[in-house]
């Protein structure tokens, strides 16, 4: 494991990937990061679908009109979902698991991108969540939060710059207008 600060600075959304596939071992490591993520009341209501089938990835890439470009070249994707009856904090829980997976991926030199599904539309009548659920035969009581696109990077993004951090967003002891 490298320095966590460096890892946080270096992680950027990757939307273009090479053809190199992720081994099962790498996918398992990424899933382990999700499975140890904290959850409200330790409910662990999340569910994940690991997709590495090319046709299925291509079908996922059409889940919404805009913002799914990363899925077009991704060699794997994790559909991040939850049983909403098991936790009122399922959005937070799934989001934390997704972020953990993105950090683990980066640590392995694998690029990732969050593709938002909740509150997004496939077409005028179908939500992106309904489309994904139908495609993957997921049950009704499961809601999809996002898909994490994964693959080896085929674009270089600049790491975050410590000089450009938005410290004006940070208030100390009480709110101060800045
Ligand atoms: C809740 C959430 C939803 C996002 N939805 C999408 C999306 O649908 N498509 C996409 O390409 N990127 C999506 N992103 C990635 C953001 O665009 C990206 O994190 C942001 O621009 C900052 O860039 P960085 O990840 O390189 O630091 C999403 C990120 C978050 C946290």
Tab-separated table of C-alpha atoms and ligand atoms in Angstrom:
chain	number	residue	atom	x	y	z
A	1	UNK	CA	0.000	0.000	0.000
A	2	UNK	CA	1.264	3.439	-0.826
A	3	UNK	CA	0.792	6.677	1.041
A	4	UNK	CA	-2.958	7.313	1.426
A	5	UNK	CA	-2.638	11.062	0.839
A	6	UNK	CA	-0.880	10.453	-2.487
A	7	UNK	CA	-3.550	7.956	-3.465
A	8	UNK	CA	-6.325	10.458	-2.688
A	9	UNK	CA	-4.601	13.176	-4.711
A	10	UNK	CA	-3.980	10.895	-7.680
A	11	UNK	CA	-7.446	9.348	-8.026
A	12	UNK	CA	-9.297	10.984	-10.896
A	13	UNK	CA	-12.291	9.733	-12.861
A	14	UNK	CA	-11.114	7.681	-15.830
A	15	UNK	CA	-13.495	7.410	-18.775
A	16	UNK	CA	-11.258	5.700	-21.355
A	17	UNK	CA	-9.800	2.253	-20.818
A	18	UNK	CA	-7.464	-0.121	-22.661
A	19	UNK	CA	-8.523	-3.634	-23.733
A	20	UNK	CA	-6.547	-5.266	-20.912
A	21	UNK	CA	-8.974	-7.244	-18.797
A	22	UNK	CA	-9.067	-7.283	-14.999
A	23	UNK	CA	-8.163	-10.613	-13.444
A	24	UNK	CA	-10.594	-12.260	-11.030
A	25	UNK	CA	-8.029	-11.627	-8.308
A	26	UNK	CA	-8.103	-7.856	-8.976
A	27	UNK	CA	-11.907	-7.835	-9.077
A	28	UNK	CA	-12.001	-9.725	-5.787
A	29	UNK	CA	-9.690	-7.171	-4.162
A	30	UNK	CA	-11.968	-4.361	-5.314
A	31	UNK	CA	-15.022	-6.208	-3.972
A	32	UNK	CA	-13.303	-6.766	-0.630
A	33	UNK	CA	-12.961	-2.988	-0.268
A	34	UNK	CA	-16.739	-2.687	-0.660
A	35	UNK	CA	-17.482	-5.507	1.734
A	36	UNK	CA	-15.555	-3.866	4.595
A	37	UNK	CA	-17.092	-0.413	4.063
A	38	UNK	CA	-18.969	0.996	7.066
A	39	UNK	CA	-22.786	0.979	7.017
A	40	UNK	CA	-25.452	2.596	9.162
A	41	UNK	CA	-26.384	0.284	12.061
A	42	UNK	CA	-24.081	-2.237	10.398
A	43	UNK	CA	-27.049	-3.132	8.177
A	44	UNK	CA	-24.905	-4.046	5.142
A	45	UNK	CA	-27.971	-3.763	2.947
A	46	UNK	CA	-25.882	-3.400	-0.169
A	47	UNK	CA	-25.784	-5.853	-3.084
A	48	UNK	CA	-23.275	-5.827	-5.936
A	49	UNK	CA	-23.344	-7.243	-9.440
A	50	UNK	CA	-19.894	-7.702	-10.985
A	51	UNK	CA	-20.132	-7.470	-14.759
A	52	UNK	CA	-17.255	-8.401	-17.069
A	53	UNK	CA	-19.218	-9.811	-19.984
A	54	UNK	CA	-18.639	-7.613	-23.055
A	55	UNK	CA	-22.214	-7.697	-24.340
A	56	UNK	CA	-23.566	-6.919	-20.887
A	57	UNK	CA	-21.107	-4.000	-20.507
A	58	UNK	CA	-22.199	-2.647	-23.892
A	59	UNK	CA	-25.835	-2.876	-22.801
A	60	UNK	CA	-25.042	-1.106	-19.510
A	61	UNK	CA	-23.384	1.707	-21.492
A	62	UNK	CA	-26.830	2.595	-22.911
A	63	UNK	CA	-28.398	2.961	-19.428
A	64	UNK	CA	-28.785	6.731	-19.901
A	65	UNK	CA	-28.258	9.298	-22.666
A	66	UNK	CA	-25.462	11.261	-21.012
A	67	UNK	CA	-22.759	10.389	-18.524
A	68	UNK	CA	-22.321	6.675	-19.235
A	69	UNK	CA	-19.390	7.034	-21.640
A	70	UNK	CA	-16.990	5.324	-19.218
A	71	UNK	CA	-18.950	2.098	-19.631
A	72	UNK	CA	-18.277	2.060	-23.377
A	73	UNK	CA	-14.656	0.937	-22.925
A	74	UNK	CA	-14.749	-0.397	-19.359
A	75	UNK	CA	-13.576	-4.004	-19.092
A	76	UNK	CA	-15.553	-4.500	-15.887
A	77	UNK	CA	-18.256	-2.712	-13.939
A	78	UNK	CA	-19.720	-3.055	-10.488
A	79	UNK	CA	-23.433	-2.344	-10.184
A	80	UNK	CA	-23.897	-0.953	-6.689
A	81	UNK	CA	-27.362	-1.547	-5.278
A	82	UNK	CA	-29.196	-2.121	-2.014
A	83	UNK	CA	-32.282	-3.608	-0.468
A	84	UNK	CA	-33.968	-0.342	0.531
A	85	UNK	CA	-36.178	-2.113	3.096
A	86	UNK	CA	-33.095	-3.107	5.073
A	87	UNK	CA	-31.705	0.378	5.610
A	88	UNK	CA	-33.033	3.949	5.419
A	89	UNK	CA	-29.399	4.975	4.919
A	90	UNK	CA	-28.887	2.812	1.827
A	91	UNK	CA	-27.816	5.779	-0.313
A	92	UNK	CA	-25.026	6.667	2.098
A	93	UNK	CA	-24.037	3.028	2.579
A	94	UNK	CA	-23.822	2.259	-1.133
A	95	UNK	CA	-21.977	5.532	-1.798
A	96	UNK	CA	-19.311	4.776	0.774
A	97	UNK	CA	-18.841	1.254	-0.618
A	98	UNK	CA	-18.530	2.712	-4.120
A	99	UNK	CA	-15.919	5.249	-2.994
A	100	UNK	CA	-13.932	2.521	-1.207
A	101	UNK	CA	-13.915	0.485	-4.431
A	102	UNK	CA	-12.664	3.481	-6.411
A	103	UNK	CA	-9.792	3.975	-3.974
A	104	UNK	CA	-8.867	0.281	-3.981
A	105	UNK	CA	-8.942	0.298	-7.785
A	106	UNK	CA	-6.628	3.320	-7.892
A	107	UNK	CA	-4.246	1.616	-5.468
A	108	UNK	CA	-4.043	-1.283	-7.942
A	109	UNK	CA	-3.346	1.098	-10.852
A	110	UNK	CA	-6.873	0.549	-12.191
A	111	UNK	CA	-8.976	3.488	-13.343
A	112	UNK	CA	-12.609	3.947	-12.356
A	113	UNK	CA	-15.589	6.203	-12.872
A	114	UNK	CA	-18.848	6.581	-10.971
A	115	UNK	CA	-21.851	6.385	-13.305
A	116	UNK	CA	-24.915	7.716	-11.505
A	117	UNK	CA	-28.054	5.578	-11.872
A	118	UNK	CA	-30.402	6.675	-9.075
A	119	UNK	CA	-32.585	9.607	-10.212
A	120	UNK	CA	-31.467	9.194	-13.835
A	121	UNK	CA	-33.632	8.228	-16.824
A	122	UNK	CA	-33.069	5.617	-19.539
A	123	UNK	CA	-35.807	7.174	-21.696
A	124	UNK	CA	-38.986	9.229	-21.142
A	125	UNK	CA	-40.774	6.342	-19.443
A	126	UNK	CA	-38.091	4.171	-17.919
A	127	UNK	CA	-35.647	5.050	-15.180
A	128	UNK	CA	-32.006	4.064	-15.589
A	129	UNK	CA	-32.485	1.894	-12.486
A	130	UNK	CA	-35.409	-0.009	-14.019
A	131	UNK	CA	-33.381	-0.570	-17.184
A	132	UNK	CA	-30.336	-1.898	-15.283
A	133	UNK	CA	-32.474	-4.074	-13.014
A	134	UNK	CA	-34.284	-5.634	-15.946
A	135	UNK	CA	-31.042	-6.221	-17.854
A	136	UNK	CA	-29.425	-7.984	-14.887
A	137	UNK	CA	-32.563	-9.809	-13.632
A	138	UNK	CA	-32.432	-7.962	-10.317
A	139	UNK	CA	-35.407	-8.235	-7.928
A	140	UNK	CA	-37.984	-5.437	-7.454
A	141	UNK	CA	-37.034	-4.548	-3.873
A	142	UNK	CA	-33.480	-3.674	-4.890
A	143	UNK	CA	-32.534	-0.134	-5.936
A	144	UNK	CA	-29.455	0.763	-7.952
A	145	UNK	CA	-27.355	3.690	-6.756
A	146	UNK	CA	-24.563	3.715	-9.334
A	147	UNK	CA	-22.278	1.676	-11.536
A	148	UNK	CA	-18.531	1.837	-11.011
A	149	UNK	CA	-16.817	1.489	-14.395
A	150	UNK	CA	-13.384	-0.135	-14.185
A	151	UNK	CA	-10.415	-0.735	-16.452
A	152	UNK	CA	-6.773	0.023	-17.097
A	153	UNK	CA	-6.332	3.703	-17.938
A	154	UNK	CA	-6.166	4.854	-21.538
A	155	UNK	CA	-6.041	8.550	-20.619
A	156	UNK	CA	-3.848	10.476	-18.246
A	157	UNK	CA	-5.458	12.869	-15.789
A	158	UNK	CA	-3.587	15.315	-13.608
A	159	UNK	CA	-3.596	14.556	-9.895
A	160	UNK	CA	-5.216	17.091	-7.592
A	161	UNK	CA	-3.077	20.118	-6.791
A	162	UNK	CA	-2.641	20.861	-3.085
A	163	UNK	CA	-2.375	24.569	-3.977
A	164	UNK	CA	-5.879	24.578	-5.468
A	165	UNK	CA	-7.797	22.997	-2.612
A	166	UNK	CA	-10.964	24.907	-1.738
A	167	UNK	CA	-10.165	25.777	1.839
A	168	UNK	CA	-12.889	28.449	1.688
A	169	UNK	CA	-15.340	25.554	2.055
A	170	UNK	CA	-13.952	24.792	5.486
A	171	UNK	CA	-15.265	26.662	8.530
A	172	UNK	CA	-13.714	26.545	11.946
A	173	UNK	CA	-15.754	26.372	15.156
A	174	UNK	CA	-18.555	28.460	13.600
A	175	UNK	CA	-19.764	29.320	10.103
A	176	UNK	CA	-17.865	32.236	8.595
A	177	UNK	CA	-18.855	33.885	5.328
A	178	UNK	CA	-15.864	33.724	3.021
B	1	LIG	C1	-22.467	11.060	-6.944
B	1	LIG	C2	-21.611	11.107	-8.181
B	1	LIG	C3	-22.196	10.953	-9.419
B	1	LIG	C4	-21.412	10.950	-10.580
B	1	LIG	N1	-21.999	10.676	-11.783
B	1	LIG	C5	-21.221	10.556	-12.870
B	1	LIG	C6	-21.791	10.105	-14.094
B	1	LIG	O1	-22.961	9.768	-14.189
B	1	LIG	N2	-20.967	10.028	-15.188
B	1	LIG	C7	-19.628	10.354	-15.121
B	1	LIG	O2	-18.946	10.240	-16.146
B	1	LIG	N3	-19.067	10.773	-13.960
B	1	LIG	C8	-19.822	10.850	-12.841
B	1	LIG	N4	-19.258	11.196	-11.637
B	1	LIG	C9	-17.828	11.555	-11.581
B	1	LIG	C10	-17.672	13.064	-11.392
B	1	LIG	O3	-17.989	13.732	-12.580
B	1	LIG	C11	-16.234	13.351	-10.944
B	1	LIG	O4	-15.961	12.667	-9.745
B	1	LIG	C12	-16.000	14.843	-10.731
B	1	LIG	O5	-16.098	15.543	-11.952
B	1	LIG	C13	-14.624	15.113	-10.110
B	1	LIG	O6	-13.598	14.570	-10.920
B	1	LIG	P1	-12.585	13.459	-10.385
B	1	LIG	O7	-13.375	12.217	-10.068
B	1	LIG	O8	-11.636	13.238	-11.517
B	1	LIG	O9	-11.932	13.987	-9.160
B	1	LIG	C14	-20.016	11.180	-10.488
B	1	LIG	C15	-19.432	11.358	-9.228
B	1	LIG	C16	-20.205	11.287	-8.090
B	1	LIG	C17	-19.539	11.408	-6.745
